[in-house]
């Protein structure tokens, strides 16, 4: 199942959302086989949230702090864009690819990187976390052309099998993506 709701804004709200969902299904915490939560922000190697521009209430927390009733080995959480990259490599546009550069344009610009099929966060968990450099509410450049050099530099640095670009239609018009793709194709290695 996937809980379709707006993201809860506090650790208590996350736990309550899960509890309400389970109760509505007639299930308990012990019935849960697995839970995955994508967090907007930076997580260290242990999984602790070290910075979250949009949910600063999660800073310093571990997944077990939020979902106390579910056995820790059944709870996975990670950076939302890293998990999206993993999802694309498992079920989506990059299915079957081992080296994937996933680029997400929404309010911010962030990337997820898989190398040899594994999420790469970097030593401090900040790999690809460009959006956090700008701060909450900061609007980044609206034109796709300005991002093409950054994407080409990233793609040349990691040389992925595939570059997957995702954009929120509410945040980015279709012209943004078409301009970005047109510019990126000029330099993409063939």
GROMACS .gro file of C-alpha atoms in nm:
model
  190
    1UNK     CA    1   0.000   0.000   0.000
    2UNK     CA    2   0.094   0.358  -0.043
    3UNK     CA    3  -0.048   0.621   0.186
    4UNK     CA    4  -0.181   0.895  -0.039
    5UNK     CA    5  -0.179   1.212   0.168
    6UNK     CA    6   0.004   1.536   0.198
    7UNK     CA    7   0.333   1.484   0.380
    8UNK     CA    8   0.297   1.499   0.758
    9UNK     CA    9   0.497   1.785   0.904
   10UNK     CA   10   0.609   1.645   1.240
   11UNK     CA   11   0.745   1.313   1.366
   12UNK     CA   12   0.425   1.267   1.568
   13UNK     CA   13   0.214   1.335   1.258
   14UNK     CA   14   0.411   1.076   1.059
   15UNK     CA   15   0.355   0.815   1.330
   16UNK     CA   16  -0.014   0.910   1.355
   17UNK     CA   17  -0.060   0.883   0.977
   18UNK     CA   18   0.084   0.532   0.982
   19UNK     CA   19  -0.128   0.436   1.286
   20UNK     CA   20  -0.451   0.563   1.127
   21UNK     CA   21  -0.372   0.385   0.803
   22UNK     CA   22  -0.297   0.055   0.978
   23UNK     CA   23  -0.606   0.080   1.195
   24UNK     CA   24  -0.820   0.145   0.887
   25UNK     CA   25  -0.685  -0.175   0.734
   26UNK     CA   26  -0.743  -0.376   1.051
   27UNK     CA   27  -0.367  -0.421   1.099
   28UNK     CA   28  -0.121  -0.370   1.382
   29UNK     CA   29   0.244  -0.264   1.377
   30UNK     CA   30   0.346  -0.630   1.395
   31UNK     CA   31   0.162  -0.699   1.066
   32UNK     CA   32   0.385  -0.456   0.876
   33UNK     CA   33   0.641  -0.628   0.654
   34UNK     CA   34   0.819  -0.307   0.550
   35UNK     CA   35   0.785   0.071   0.558
   36UNK     CA   36   0.981   0.310   0.337
   37UNK     CA   37   0.983   0.685   0.398
   38UNK     CA   38   1.145   0.941   0.170
   39UNK     CA   39   1.273   1.240   0.365
   40UNK     CA   40   1.340   1.575   0.206
   41UNK     CA   41   1.684   1.653   0.342
   42UNK     CA   42   2.027   1.521   0.423
   43UNK     CA   43   2.076   1.195   0.610
   44UNK     CA   44   2.408   1.068   0.737
   45UNK     CA   45   2.528   0.712   0.679
   46UNK     CA   46   2.351   0.589   0.994
   47UNK     CA   47   2.018   0.728   0.868
   48UNK     CA   48   1.998   1.024   1.105
   49UNK     CA   49   1.851   1.339   0.952
   50UNK     CA   50   2.123   1.602   0.972
   51UNK     CA   51   1.945   1.877   0.774
   52UNK     CA   52   1.596   1.917   0.636
   53UNK     CA   53   1.508   2.250   0.481
   54UNK     CA   54   1.138   2.166   0.456
   55UNK     CA   55   1.098   1.955   0.773
   56UNK     CA   56   1.352   2.084   1.026
   57UNK     CA   57   1.153   1.904   1.298
   58UNK     CA   58   1.310   1.579   1.174
   59UNK     CA   59   1.668   1.696   1.226
   60UNK     CA   60   1.852   1.468   1.466
   61UNK     CA   61   1.597   1.190   1.430
   62UNK     CA   62   1.627   0.827   1.323
   63UNK     CA   63   1.345   0.625   1.162
   64UNK     CA   64   1.297   0.429   1.483
   65UNK     CA   65   1.228   0.759   1.664
   66UNK     CA   66   0.932   0.819   1.434
   67UNK     CA   67   0.784   0.470   1.390
   68UNK     CA   68   0.837   0.327   1.737
   69UNK     CA   69   0.584   0.043   1.714
   70UNK     CA   70   0.728  -0.111   1.398
   71UNK     CA   71   1.038  -0.329   1.437
   72UNK     CA   72   1.346  -0.128   1.330
   73UNK     CA   73   1.458  -0.388   1.076
   74UNK     CA   74   1.132  -0.334   0.885
   75UNK     CA   75   1.171   0.045   0.853
   76UNK     CA   76   1.372   0.206   0.577
   77UNK     CA   77   1.405   0.572   0.517
   78UNK     CA   78   1.632   0.776   0.306
   79UNK     CA   79   1.658   1.090   0.105
   80UNK     CA   80   1.346   1.123  -0.110
   81UNK     CA   81   1.538   1.182  -0.434
   82UNK     CA   82   1.778   0.893  -0.367
   83UNK     CA   83   1.479   0.664  -0.315
   84UNK     CA   84   1.317   0.799  -0.632
   85UNK     CA   85   1.636   0.708  -0.823
   86UNK     CA   86   1.620   0.358  -0.677
   87UNK     CA   87   1.252   0.335  -0.774
   88UNK     CA   88   1.331   0.437  -1.134
   89UNK     CA   89   1.607   0.174  -1.151
   90UNK     CA   90   1.377  -0.092  -1.009
   91UNK     CA   91   1.043  -0.015  -1.174
   92UNK     CA   92   1.069   0.289  -1.400
   93UNK     CA   93   1.254   0.461  -1.681
   94UNK     CA   94   1.593   0.324  -1.571
   95UNK     CA   95   1.476  -0.033  -1.503
   96UNK     CA   96   1.767  -0.272  -1.520
   97UNK     CA   97   2.035  -0.001  -1.536
   98UNK     CA   98   2.318  -0.014  -1.280
   99UNK     CA   99   2.451   0.344  -1.302
  100UNK     CA  100   2.171   0.600  -1.285
  101UNK     CA  101   2.178   0.976  -1.245
  102UNK     CA  102   1.829   1.089  -1.141
  103UNK     CA  103   1.760   1.462  -1.149
  104UNK     CA  104   1.454   1.607  -0.977
  105UNK     CA  105   1.329   1.958  -1.040
  106UNK     CA  106   1.061   2.085  -0.803
  107UNK     CA  107   1.096   2.378  -0.570
  108UNK     CA  108   1.465   2.285  -0.561
  109UNK     CA  109   1.709   2.095  -0.782
  110UNK     CA  110   1.844   1.768  -0.642
  111UNK     CA  111   1.992   1.447  -0.773
  112UNK     CA  112   2.001   1.084  -0.675
  113UNK     CA  113   2.290   0.866  -0.785
  114UNK     CA  114   2.310   0.491  -0.818
  115UNK     CA  115   2.643   0.329  -0.899
  116UNK     CA  116   2.657  -0.047  -0.947
  117UNK     CA  117   2.291  -0.051  -0.843
  118UNK     CA  118   2.357   0.107  -0.502
  119UNK     CA  119   2.257   0.450  -0.372
  120UNK     CA  120   2.560   0.674  -0.330
  121UNK     CA  121   2.520   0.948  -0.071
  122UNK     CA  122   2.883   1.045  -0.030
  123UNK     CA  123   3.083   1.047   0.291
  124UNK     CA  124   2.864   1.309   0.461
  125UNK     CA  125   2.533   1.224   0.295
  126UNK     CA  126   2.524   1.542   0.086
  127UNK     CA  127   2.592   1.403  -0.263
  128UNK     CA  128   2.341   1.563  -0.498
  129UNK     CA  129   2.178   1.785  -0.235
  130UNK     CA  130   2.195   2.106  -0.436
  131UNK     CA  131   1.853   2.232  -0.330
  132UNK     CA  132   1.962   2.266   0.031
  133UNK     CA  133   2.224   2.518  -0.075
  134UNK     CA  134   1.951   2.766  -0.161
  135UNK     CA  135   1.734   2.741   0.152
  136UNK     CA  136   1.361   2.704   0.201
  137UNK     CA  137   1.144   2.905  -0.031
  138UNK     CA  138   1.427   3.022  -0.254
  139UNK     CA  139   1.318   3.007  -0.616
  140UNK     CA  140   1.585   2.870  -0.844
  141UNK     CA  141   1.632   2.963  -1.206
  142UNK     CA  142   1.318   2.900  -1.412
  143UNK     CA  143   1.480   2.821  -1.748
  144UNK     CA  144   1.605   2.472  -1.833
  145UNK     CA  145   1.894   2.604  -2.045
  146UNK     CA  146   2.076   2.726  -1.735
  147UNK     CA  147   2.084   2.377  -1.588
  148UNK     CA  148   2.220   2.196  -1.893
  149UNK     CA  149   2.589   2.267  -1.815
  150UNK     CA  150   2.543   2.141  -1.459
  151UNK     CA  151   2.375   1.821  -1.579
  152UNK     CA  152   2.642   1.763  -1.841
  153UNK     CA  153   2.918   1.817  -1.584
  154UNK     CA  154   2.748   1.570  -1.348
  155UNK     CA  155   2.696   1.316  -1.623
  156UNK     CA  156   3.058   1.341  -1.731
  157UNK     CA  157   3.173   1.307  -1.371
  158UNK     CA  158   2.984   0.982  -1.305
  159UNK     CA  159   2.920   0.863  -1.666
  160UNK     CA  160   2.585   0.694  -1.592
  161UNK     CA  161   2.406   0.441  -1.809
  162UNK     CA  162   2.107   0.674  -1.810
  163UNK     CA  163   2.007   1.024  -1.703
  164UNK     CA  164   1.648   1.042  -1.575
  165UNK     CA  165   1.494   1.388  -1.546
  166UNK     CA  166   1.182   1.444  -1.336
  167UNK     CA  167   0.993   1.768  -1.287
  168UNK     CA  168   0.680   1.863  -1.099
  169UNK     CA  169   0.433   1.993  -1.357
  170UNK     CA  170   0.304   2.248  -1.105
  171UNK     CA  171   0.656   2.379  -1.044
  172UNK     CA  172   0.803   2.352  -1.394
  173UNK     CA  173   0.632   2.418  -1.728
  174UNK     CA  174   0.682   2.171  -2.015
  175UNK     CA  175   0.898   2.430  -2.191
  176UNK     CA  176   1.147   2.400  -1.903
  177UNK     CA  177   1.197   2.028  -1.968
  178UNK     CA  178   1.206   2.058  -2.346
  179UNK     CA  179   1.470   2.335  -2.325
  180UNK     CA  180   1.671   2.133  -2.076
  181UNK     CA  181   1.661   1.817  -2.287
  182UNK     CA  182   1.747   2.007  -2.607
  183UNK     CA  183   2.053   2.164  -2.444
  184UNK     CA  184   2.162   1.845  -2.271
  185UNK     CA  185   2.141   1.644  -2.595
  186UNK     CA  186   2.395   1.878  -2.754
  187UNK     CA  187   2.662   1.750  -2.515
  188UNK     CA  188   2.541   1.406  -2.406
  189UNK     CA  189   2.796   1.136  -2.497
  190UNK     CA  190   2.669   0.896  -2.763
   0.00000   0.00000   0.00000
